[in-house]
XYZ file of C-alpha atoms in Angstrom:
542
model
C 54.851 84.194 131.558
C 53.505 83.897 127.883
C 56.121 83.141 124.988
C 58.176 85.740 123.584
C 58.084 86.007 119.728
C 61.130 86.865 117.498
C 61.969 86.867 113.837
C 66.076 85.688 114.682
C 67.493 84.376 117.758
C 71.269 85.176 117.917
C 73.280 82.944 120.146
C 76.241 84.518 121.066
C 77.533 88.184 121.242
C 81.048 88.083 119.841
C 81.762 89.962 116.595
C 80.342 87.544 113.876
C 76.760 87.543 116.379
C 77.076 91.690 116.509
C 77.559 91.902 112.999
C 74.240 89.477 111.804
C 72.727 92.344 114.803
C 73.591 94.886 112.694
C 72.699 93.630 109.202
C 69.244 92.885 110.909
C 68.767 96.188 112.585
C 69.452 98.019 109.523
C 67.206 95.861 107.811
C 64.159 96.329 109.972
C 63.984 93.007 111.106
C 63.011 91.651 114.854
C 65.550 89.617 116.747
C 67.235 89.428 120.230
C 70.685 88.853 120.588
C 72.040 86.823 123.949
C 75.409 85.778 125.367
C 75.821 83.629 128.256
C 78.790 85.731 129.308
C 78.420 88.593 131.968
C 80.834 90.967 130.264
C 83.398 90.605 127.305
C 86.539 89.728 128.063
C 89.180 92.176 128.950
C 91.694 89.771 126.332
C 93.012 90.854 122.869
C 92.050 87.770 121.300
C 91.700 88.197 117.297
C 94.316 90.884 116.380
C 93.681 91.263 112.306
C 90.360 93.155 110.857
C 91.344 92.480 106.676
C 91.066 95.523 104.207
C 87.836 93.699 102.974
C 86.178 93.533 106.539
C 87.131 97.385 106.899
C 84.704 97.947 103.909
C 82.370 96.255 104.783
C 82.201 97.270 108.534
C 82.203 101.054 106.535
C 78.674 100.595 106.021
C 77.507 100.734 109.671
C 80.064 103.538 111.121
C 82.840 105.010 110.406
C 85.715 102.336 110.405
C 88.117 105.057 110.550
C 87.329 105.431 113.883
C 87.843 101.757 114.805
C 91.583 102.207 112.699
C 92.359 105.056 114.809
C 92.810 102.850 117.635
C 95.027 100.419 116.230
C 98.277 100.011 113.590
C 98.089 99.359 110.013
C 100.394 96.865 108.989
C 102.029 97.597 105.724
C 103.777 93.758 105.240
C 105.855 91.040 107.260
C 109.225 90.322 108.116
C 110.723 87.295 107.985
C 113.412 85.393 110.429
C 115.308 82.444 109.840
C 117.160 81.170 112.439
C 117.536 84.789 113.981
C 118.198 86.421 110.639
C 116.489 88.530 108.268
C 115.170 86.568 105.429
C 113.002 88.509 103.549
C 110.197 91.615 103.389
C 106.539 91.844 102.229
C 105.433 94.602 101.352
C 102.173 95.091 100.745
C 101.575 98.749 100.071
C 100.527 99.906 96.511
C 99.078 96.407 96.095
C 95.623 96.786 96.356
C 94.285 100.335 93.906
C 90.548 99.998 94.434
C 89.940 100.149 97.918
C 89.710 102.950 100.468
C 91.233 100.508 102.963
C 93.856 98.349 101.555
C 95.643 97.993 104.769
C 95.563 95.200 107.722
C 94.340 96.408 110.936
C 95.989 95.090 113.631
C 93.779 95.639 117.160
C 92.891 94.204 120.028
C 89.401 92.156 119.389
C 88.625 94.458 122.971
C 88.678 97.456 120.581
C 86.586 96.202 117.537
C 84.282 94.465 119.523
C 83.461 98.337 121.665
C 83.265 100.059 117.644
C 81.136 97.087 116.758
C 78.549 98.054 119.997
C 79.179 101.324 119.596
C 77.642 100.660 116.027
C 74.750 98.117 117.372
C 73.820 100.882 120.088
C 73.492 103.499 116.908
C 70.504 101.567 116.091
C 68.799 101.206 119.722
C 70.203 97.324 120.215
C 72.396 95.908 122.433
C 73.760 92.288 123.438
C 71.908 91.046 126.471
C 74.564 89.153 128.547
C 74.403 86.929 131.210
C 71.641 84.824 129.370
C 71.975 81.692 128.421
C 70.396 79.432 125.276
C 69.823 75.828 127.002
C 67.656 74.618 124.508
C 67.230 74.561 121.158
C 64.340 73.232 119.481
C 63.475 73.593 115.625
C 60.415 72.803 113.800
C 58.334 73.219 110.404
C 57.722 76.330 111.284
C 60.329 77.839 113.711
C 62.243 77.573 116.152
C 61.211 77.255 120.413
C 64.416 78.192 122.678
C 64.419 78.352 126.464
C 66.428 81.048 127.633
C 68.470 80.813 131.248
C 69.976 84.150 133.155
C 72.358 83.790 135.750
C 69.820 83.489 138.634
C 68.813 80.544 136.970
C 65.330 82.309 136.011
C 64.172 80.738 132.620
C 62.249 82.366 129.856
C 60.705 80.560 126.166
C 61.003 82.084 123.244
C 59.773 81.490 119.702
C 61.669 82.849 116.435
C 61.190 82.113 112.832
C 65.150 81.361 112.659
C 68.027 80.820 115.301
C 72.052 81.758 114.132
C 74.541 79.852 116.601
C 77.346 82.375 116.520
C 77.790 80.841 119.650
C 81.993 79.243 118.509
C 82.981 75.754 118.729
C 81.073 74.315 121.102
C 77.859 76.311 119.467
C 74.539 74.509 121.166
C 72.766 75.767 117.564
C 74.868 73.885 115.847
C 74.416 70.842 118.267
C 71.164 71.060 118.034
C 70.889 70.399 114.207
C 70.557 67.117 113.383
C 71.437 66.927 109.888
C 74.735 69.244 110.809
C 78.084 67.622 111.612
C 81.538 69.068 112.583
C 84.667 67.287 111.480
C 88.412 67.975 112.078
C 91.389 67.564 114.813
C 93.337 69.086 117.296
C 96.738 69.912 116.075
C 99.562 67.881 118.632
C 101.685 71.556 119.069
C 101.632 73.475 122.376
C 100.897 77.351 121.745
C 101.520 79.947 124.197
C 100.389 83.325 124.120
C 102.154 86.936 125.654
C 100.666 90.111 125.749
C 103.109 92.796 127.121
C 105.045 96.043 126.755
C 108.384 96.417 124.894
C 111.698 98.783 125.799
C 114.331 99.159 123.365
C 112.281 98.028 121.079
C 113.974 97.547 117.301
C 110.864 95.668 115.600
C 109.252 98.160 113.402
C 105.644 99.612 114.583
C 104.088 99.025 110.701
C 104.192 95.345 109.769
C 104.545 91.975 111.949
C 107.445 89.490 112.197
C 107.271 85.714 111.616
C 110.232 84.041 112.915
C 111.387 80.261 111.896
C 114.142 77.911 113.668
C 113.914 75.436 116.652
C 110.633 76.356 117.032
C 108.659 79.294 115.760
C 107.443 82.751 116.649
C 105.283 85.595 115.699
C 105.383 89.434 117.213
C 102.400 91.414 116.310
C 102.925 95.041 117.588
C 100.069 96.951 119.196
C 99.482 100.278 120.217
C 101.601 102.083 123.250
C 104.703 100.370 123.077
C 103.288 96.806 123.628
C 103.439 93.816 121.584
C 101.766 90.166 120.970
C 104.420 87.469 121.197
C 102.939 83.759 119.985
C 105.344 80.993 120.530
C 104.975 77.258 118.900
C 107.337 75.249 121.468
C 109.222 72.767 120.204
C 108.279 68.963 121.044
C 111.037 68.215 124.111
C 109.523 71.856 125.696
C 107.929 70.913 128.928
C 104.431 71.918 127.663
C 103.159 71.126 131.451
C 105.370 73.984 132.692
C 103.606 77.420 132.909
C 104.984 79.854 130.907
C 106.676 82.847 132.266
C 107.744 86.284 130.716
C 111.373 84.467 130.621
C 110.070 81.584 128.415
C 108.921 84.721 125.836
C 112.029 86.174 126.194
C 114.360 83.493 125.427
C 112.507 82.985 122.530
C 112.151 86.185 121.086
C 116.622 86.633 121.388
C 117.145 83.520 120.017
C 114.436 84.113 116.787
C 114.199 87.694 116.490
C 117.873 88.609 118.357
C 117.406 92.543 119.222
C 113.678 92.827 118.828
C 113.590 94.493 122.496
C 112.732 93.627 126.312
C 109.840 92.402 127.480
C 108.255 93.577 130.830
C 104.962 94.044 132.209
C 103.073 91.431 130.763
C 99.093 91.569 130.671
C 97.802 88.171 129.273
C 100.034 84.753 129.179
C 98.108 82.167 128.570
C 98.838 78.200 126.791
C 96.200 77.004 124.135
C 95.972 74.239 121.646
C 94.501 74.643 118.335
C 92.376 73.248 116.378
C 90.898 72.375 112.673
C 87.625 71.178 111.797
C 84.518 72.306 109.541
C 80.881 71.993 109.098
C 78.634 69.730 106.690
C 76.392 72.259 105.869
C 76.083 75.958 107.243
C 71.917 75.521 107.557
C 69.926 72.570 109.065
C 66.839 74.343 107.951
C 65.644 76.737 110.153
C 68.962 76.870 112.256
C 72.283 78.606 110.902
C 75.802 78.485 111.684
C 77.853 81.356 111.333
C 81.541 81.694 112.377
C 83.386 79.841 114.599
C 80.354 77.596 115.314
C 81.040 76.684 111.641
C 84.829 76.708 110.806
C 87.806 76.719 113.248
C 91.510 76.442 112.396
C 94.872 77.931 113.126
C 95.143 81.384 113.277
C 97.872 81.436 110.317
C 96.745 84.206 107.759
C 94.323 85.996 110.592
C 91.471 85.166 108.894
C 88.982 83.643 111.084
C 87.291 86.504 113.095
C 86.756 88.430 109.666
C 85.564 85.320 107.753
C 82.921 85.024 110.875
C 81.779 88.614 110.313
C 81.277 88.330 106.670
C 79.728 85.178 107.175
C 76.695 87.242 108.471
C 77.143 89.831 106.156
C 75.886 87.228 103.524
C 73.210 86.082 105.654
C 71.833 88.945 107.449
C 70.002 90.117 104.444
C 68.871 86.887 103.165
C 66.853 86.570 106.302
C 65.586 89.811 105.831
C 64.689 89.379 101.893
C 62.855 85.516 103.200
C 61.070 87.017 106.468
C 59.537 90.011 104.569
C 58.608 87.595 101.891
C 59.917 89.311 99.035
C 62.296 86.200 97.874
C 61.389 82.593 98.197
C 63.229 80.215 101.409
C 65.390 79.004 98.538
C 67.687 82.081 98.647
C 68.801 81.214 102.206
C 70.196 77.781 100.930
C 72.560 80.127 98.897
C 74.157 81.115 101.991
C 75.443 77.552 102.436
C 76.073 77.813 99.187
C 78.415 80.768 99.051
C 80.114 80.874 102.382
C 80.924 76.755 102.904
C 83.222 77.013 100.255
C 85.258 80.037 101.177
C 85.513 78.041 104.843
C 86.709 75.565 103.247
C 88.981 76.863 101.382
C 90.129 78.802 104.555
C 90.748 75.568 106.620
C 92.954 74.019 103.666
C 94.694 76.695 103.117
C 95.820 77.543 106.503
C 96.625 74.206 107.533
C 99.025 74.505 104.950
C 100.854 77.583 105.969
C 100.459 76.590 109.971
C 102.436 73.054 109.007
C 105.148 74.851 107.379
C 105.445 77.667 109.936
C 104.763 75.751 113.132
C 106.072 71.814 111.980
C 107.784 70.409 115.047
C 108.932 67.273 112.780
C 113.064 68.139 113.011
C 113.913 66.913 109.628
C 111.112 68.943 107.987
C 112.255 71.739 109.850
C 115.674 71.568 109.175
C 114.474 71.140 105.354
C 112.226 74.034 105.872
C 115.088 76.113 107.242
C 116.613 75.707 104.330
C 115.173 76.183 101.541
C 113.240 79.313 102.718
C 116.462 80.611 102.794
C 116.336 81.562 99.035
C 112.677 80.560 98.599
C 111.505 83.664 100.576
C 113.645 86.434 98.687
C 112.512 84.441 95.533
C 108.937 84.714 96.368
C 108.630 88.394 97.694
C 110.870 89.894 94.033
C 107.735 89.537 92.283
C 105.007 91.864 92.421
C 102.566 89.449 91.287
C 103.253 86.718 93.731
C 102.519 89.429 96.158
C 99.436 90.295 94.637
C 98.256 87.084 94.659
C 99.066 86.422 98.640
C 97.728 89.464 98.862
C 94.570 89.215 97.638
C 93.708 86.106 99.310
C 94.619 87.132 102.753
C 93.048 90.286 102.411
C 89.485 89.038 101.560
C 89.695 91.115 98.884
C 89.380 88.357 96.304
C 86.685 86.711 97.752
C 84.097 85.787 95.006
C 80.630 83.942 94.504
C 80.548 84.077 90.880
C 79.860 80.284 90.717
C 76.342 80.637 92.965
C 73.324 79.974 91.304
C 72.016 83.716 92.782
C 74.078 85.834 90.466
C 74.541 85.899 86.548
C 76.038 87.991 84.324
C 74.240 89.347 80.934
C 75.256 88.473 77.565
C 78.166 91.241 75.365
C 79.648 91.868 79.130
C 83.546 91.228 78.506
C 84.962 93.093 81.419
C 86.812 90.549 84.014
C 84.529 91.631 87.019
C 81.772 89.409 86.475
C 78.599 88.231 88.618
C 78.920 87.771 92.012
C 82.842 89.415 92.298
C 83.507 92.284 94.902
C 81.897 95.459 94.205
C 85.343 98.079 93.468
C 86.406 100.936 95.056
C 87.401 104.230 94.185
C 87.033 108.344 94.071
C 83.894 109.357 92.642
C 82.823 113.378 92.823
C 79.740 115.573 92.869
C 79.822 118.900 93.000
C 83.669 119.386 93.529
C 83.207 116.850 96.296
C 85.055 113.601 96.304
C 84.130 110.626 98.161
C 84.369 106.745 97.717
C 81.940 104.945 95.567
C 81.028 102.028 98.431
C 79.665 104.795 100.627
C 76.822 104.972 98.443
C 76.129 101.476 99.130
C 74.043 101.016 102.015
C 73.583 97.916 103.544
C 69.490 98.393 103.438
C 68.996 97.307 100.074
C 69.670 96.363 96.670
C 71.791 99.335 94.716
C 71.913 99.977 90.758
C 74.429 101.229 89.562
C 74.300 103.072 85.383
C 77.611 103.635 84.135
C 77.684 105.860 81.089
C 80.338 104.674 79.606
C 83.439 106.108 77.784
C 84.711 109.158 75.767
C 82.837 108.187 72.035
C 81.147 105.149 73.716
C 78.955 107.191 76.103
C 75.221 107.121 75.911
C 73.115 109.762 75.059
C 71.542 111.902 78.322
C 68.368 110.272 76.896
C 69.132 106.588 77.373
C 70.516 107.630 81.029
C 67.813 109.154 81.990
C 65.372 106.873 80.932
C 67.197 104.025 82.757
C 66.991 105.816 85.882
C 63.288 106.428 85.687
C 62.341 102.766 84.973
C 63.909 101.391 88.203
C 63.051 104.553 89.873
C 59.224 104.396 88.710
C 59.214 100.019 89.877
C 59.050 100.115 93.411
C 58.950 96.556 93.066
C 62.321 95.602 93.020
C 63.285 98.444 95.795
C 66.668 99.476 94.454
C 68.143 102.950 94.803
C 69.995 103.881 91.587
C 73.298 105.699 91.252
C 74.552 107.456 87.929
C 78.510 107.229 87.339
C 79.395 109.775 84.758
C 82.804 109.335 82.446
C 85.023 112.640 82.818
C 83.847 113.619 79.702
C 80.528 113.145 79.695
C 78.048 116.272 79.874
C 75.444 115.200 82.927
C 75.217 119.221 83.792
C 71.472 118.009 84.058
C 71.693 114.918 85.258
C 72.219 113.736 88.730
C 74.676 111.846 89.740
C 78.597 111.226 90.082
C 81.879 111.876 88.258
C 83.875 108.648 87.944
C 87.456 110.193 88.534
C 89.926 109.106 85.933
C 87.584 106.799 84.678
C 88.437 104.020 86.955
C 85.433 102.771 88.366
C 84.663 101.939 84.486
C 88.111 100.357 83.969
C 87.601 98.100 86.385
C 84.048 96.967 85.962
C 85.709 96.331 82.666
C 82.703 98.746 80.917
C 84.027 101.156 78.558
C 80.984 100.657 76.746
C 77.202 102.078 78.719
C 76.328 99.240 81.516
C 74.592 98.607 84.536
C 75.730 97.125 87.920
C 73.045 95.418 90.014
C 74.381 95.447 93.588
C 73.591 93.254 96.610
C 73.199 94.761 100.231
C 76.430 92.904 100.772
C 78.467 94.900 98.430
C 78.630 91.955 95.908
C 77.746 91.941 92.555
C 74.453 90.197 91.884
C 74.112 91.015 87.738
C 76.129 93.205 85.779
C 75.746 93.620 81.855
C 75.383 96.185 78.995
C 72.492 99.013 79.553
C 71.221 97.670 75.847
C 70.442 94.465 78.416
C 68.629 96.258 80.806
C 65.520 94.780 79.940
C 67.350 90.904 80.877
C 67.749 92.443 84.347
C 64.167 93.108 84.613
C 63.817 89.442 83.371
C 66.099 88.091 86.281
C 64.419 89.563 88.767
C 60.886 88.193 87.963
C 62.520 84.880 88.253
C 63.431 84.987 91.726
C 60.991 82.655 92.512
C 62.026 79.893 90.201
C 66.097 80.318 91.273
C 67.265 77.394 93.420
């Protein structure tokens, strides 16, 4: 049997491997997805999909679909020592999304919408096939391929992703690529299972803090997600029972409910460590094969799935030959930090929720007592939380792949998250981001406001340049003012002017627009012509 020829080899079939599947597909591009697994596991798993993962996951399906079959959490509750210490509420937060709600689901359920998506586009994970070697050279990559009879196949790709988790035989395979960190000493175990009389409310999920700590995550049909940090004289050699849960949840959360008919208890150990570099270069690490750490914040499965969001169409972009290899270095360059960040940050909030040191705890104990209602009075401490754990805020202004043009004063800048809200055509109102489709570059004219407008002239003759250049292979989008007269001109109404308030562009500007929904250049339309500039030079950027 002759080699087999691919442009990406995806190791592993979990949702950050489905998702680079899908940015591929969509993008035209060749590439076989495999996971040594016979069938996905029948275990919940990852429980949060973040507002900005909703958006994003907009652009291959309808994610309404996916949030149909799960609970939007509107905040958290906390316990301290069995009592009520505080709220978080997070509604009314978050103004310019469609989405700015946590999903919390079953990984079962997003990993069927995410299929359900892949399948739209005639692809599906082929399981039961293993990657047992992984060999990279100047110009690709040789992998031999192993099914579960043992029958083994060769394949050559330009490029192999290891979305493959921590033990990722991509990543192992790299020579220049190293993965540092620890296990953390605590002793986790895990409850799926339905609740009677329950009292914990169905919208938001409860962290609870005292000798030991605990954390109820409600799911659909009456059951719940009970994760338990026992406390360092626990027998962690025992197996836990439905009575260990218990006892737990009526001495942290007193009244919460009974549990019975448990479907998943399982005892786990966690762990923290992080990549040197996210490309060893012409293998890739993506997710979990890159970054692991506590699940404190439920960030990890999303920050997988965007990870290949950001690469997906890089690949494309290098394999088609339309941008130089040096834009797939950018990938390192833009997602290494925000796993970085992400380990940091939730080692920090898993010590102080899951500490087993007794004096820190009893310290703890106490000064969350007024440290939590403190915290959760202001708005803008919320905001900030907010933003952060939602993935809303996640920015790669500092990357040497976006810039922003000179008399732009508006605080969304190059490389920030593309906004969200109401635009209408026609007496028809729909969200801006749907017009953004993941299969190439978008700009975006805004005509600016009320006596700064521009003339119907100056629109239209921005549209037809970028039109005209099928160079640069951008659709363009027109975002009228209320005000502004485009009877003749195609395009959108920007409803109550908000879309322009926050691009910060009262004045007539343009938005240059990734595939990932991020902002690659942004400026005045009088600096149109320093767009066309930019993107001549995309073979000099590093």
């Amino acid at each position: 049997m002759g080699i087999k020829e691919t442009d990406v080899l995806i190791v592993g079939g979990g949702p950050t491997g489905v998702t680079l599947a899908l940015e591929l597909a969509v993008q035209g591009i060749s590439f076989r997805i495999i996971d040594k697994e016979p069938r996905r596991s029948d275990k919940s798993r990852a429980l949060g999909v973040q507002p900005r993962t909703l958006e994003l996951l907009n652009r291959h399906g309808d994610i309404r679909k996916l949030i149909a079959r799960g609970n939007l959490s509107s905040g958290t509750t906390f316990y301290l020592n069995g009592k009520k210490a505080a709220d978080i509420d997070i509604t009314g937060l978050a103004r310019n999304t469609a989405f700015p709600l946590m999903l919390i689901i079953s990984q079962v359920n997003t990993e069927e919408y995410l299929d359900e998506c892949l399948a739209k586009y005639g692809f599906a994970v082929e399981r039961g096939i293993e990657a047992t070697s992984v060999a990279q050279d100047s110009d690709g990559v040789t992998a031999i391929l192993s099914n579960q009879d043992g029958v083994e196949e060769t394949i050559r790709a330009k490029y192999a992703v290891g979305a493959d988790g921590a033990h990722s035989i991509v990543r192992k395979s790299a020579t220049g690529l190293t993965f540092q960190g620890a296990a953390y000493p605590q002793d986790f175990i895990l409850c799926d299972a339905s609740i009677r009389n329950a009292k914990i409310p169905w919208d938001r999920f409860s962290l609870c803090m005292g000798k030991g700590s605990l954390a109820v995550f409600p799911l659909k049909d009456g059951t719940c997600r009970v994760v338990v940090s026992r406390v360092q004289e626990s027998n962690a050699d025992v197996e836990p029972t439905l009575d260990v849960f218990q006892d737990m949840l009526n001495r942290l959360h007193p009244g919460a409910g009974e549990l019975y008919n448990p479907t998943w208890i399982t005892q786990f150990h966690l762990h923290h460590r992080g990549v040197n570099s996210y490309r060893d270069r012409r293998l890739f690490v993506a997710g979990d094969a890159a970054h692991i750490h506590s699940p404190a914040g439920a960030q990890g499965m999303n920050t997988g799935i965007q990870d290949s969001i950001n690469l997906g169409w890089k690949l494309a972009k290098v394999i088609r030959g339309e941008r130089p290899d040096s834009l797939l270095d950018t990938y390192d360059r833009e997602r290494r930090p925000i796993g970085q960040n992400l380990l940091e940050s939730s080692d920090k909030m898993f010590t102080w929720g899951c500490s087993t040191n007794p004096f820190f705890v009893t310290f703890r104990n106490l000064i969350f007592t007024w440290v939590l209602p403190w915290f959760v009075s202001s708005e803008n401490r919320r905001a900030n939380i907010y933003k952060f754990i939602s993935e809303l805020g996640i920015s790669y202004k500092d990357s040497s792949g976006v810039g922003t043009a000179p008399g732009h004063s508006g605080s969304i800048v190059g490389g920030d998250r593309v906004p969200d809200r109401k635009i209408q055509s026609a007496g028809n109102e729909k969200y801006f981001l749907e017009l953004l489709t993941p299969d190439t570059y978008h700009l975006v004219l805004l005509s600016g406001v009320d006596d700064n407008a521009a003339t119907k002239d100056a629109i239209l003759e921005a549209q037809s340049k970028f039109e005209n250049d099928k160079s640069n292979g951008a659709k363009v989008h027109t975002i009228f003012s209320e005000k502004f007269d485009a009877a003749t001109i195609p395009g959108y109404t920007d409803i109550g002017n908000r879309l322009h308030d926050d691009f910060g562009c009262s004045k007539p500007s343009y938005v240059y627009i990734r595939p990932d929904s991020y902002i690659e250049h942004i400026g005045p339309l009088s600096e149109l012509k320093g767009l066309s500039k930019w993107l001549r030079s995309y073979d000099s950027k590093p």
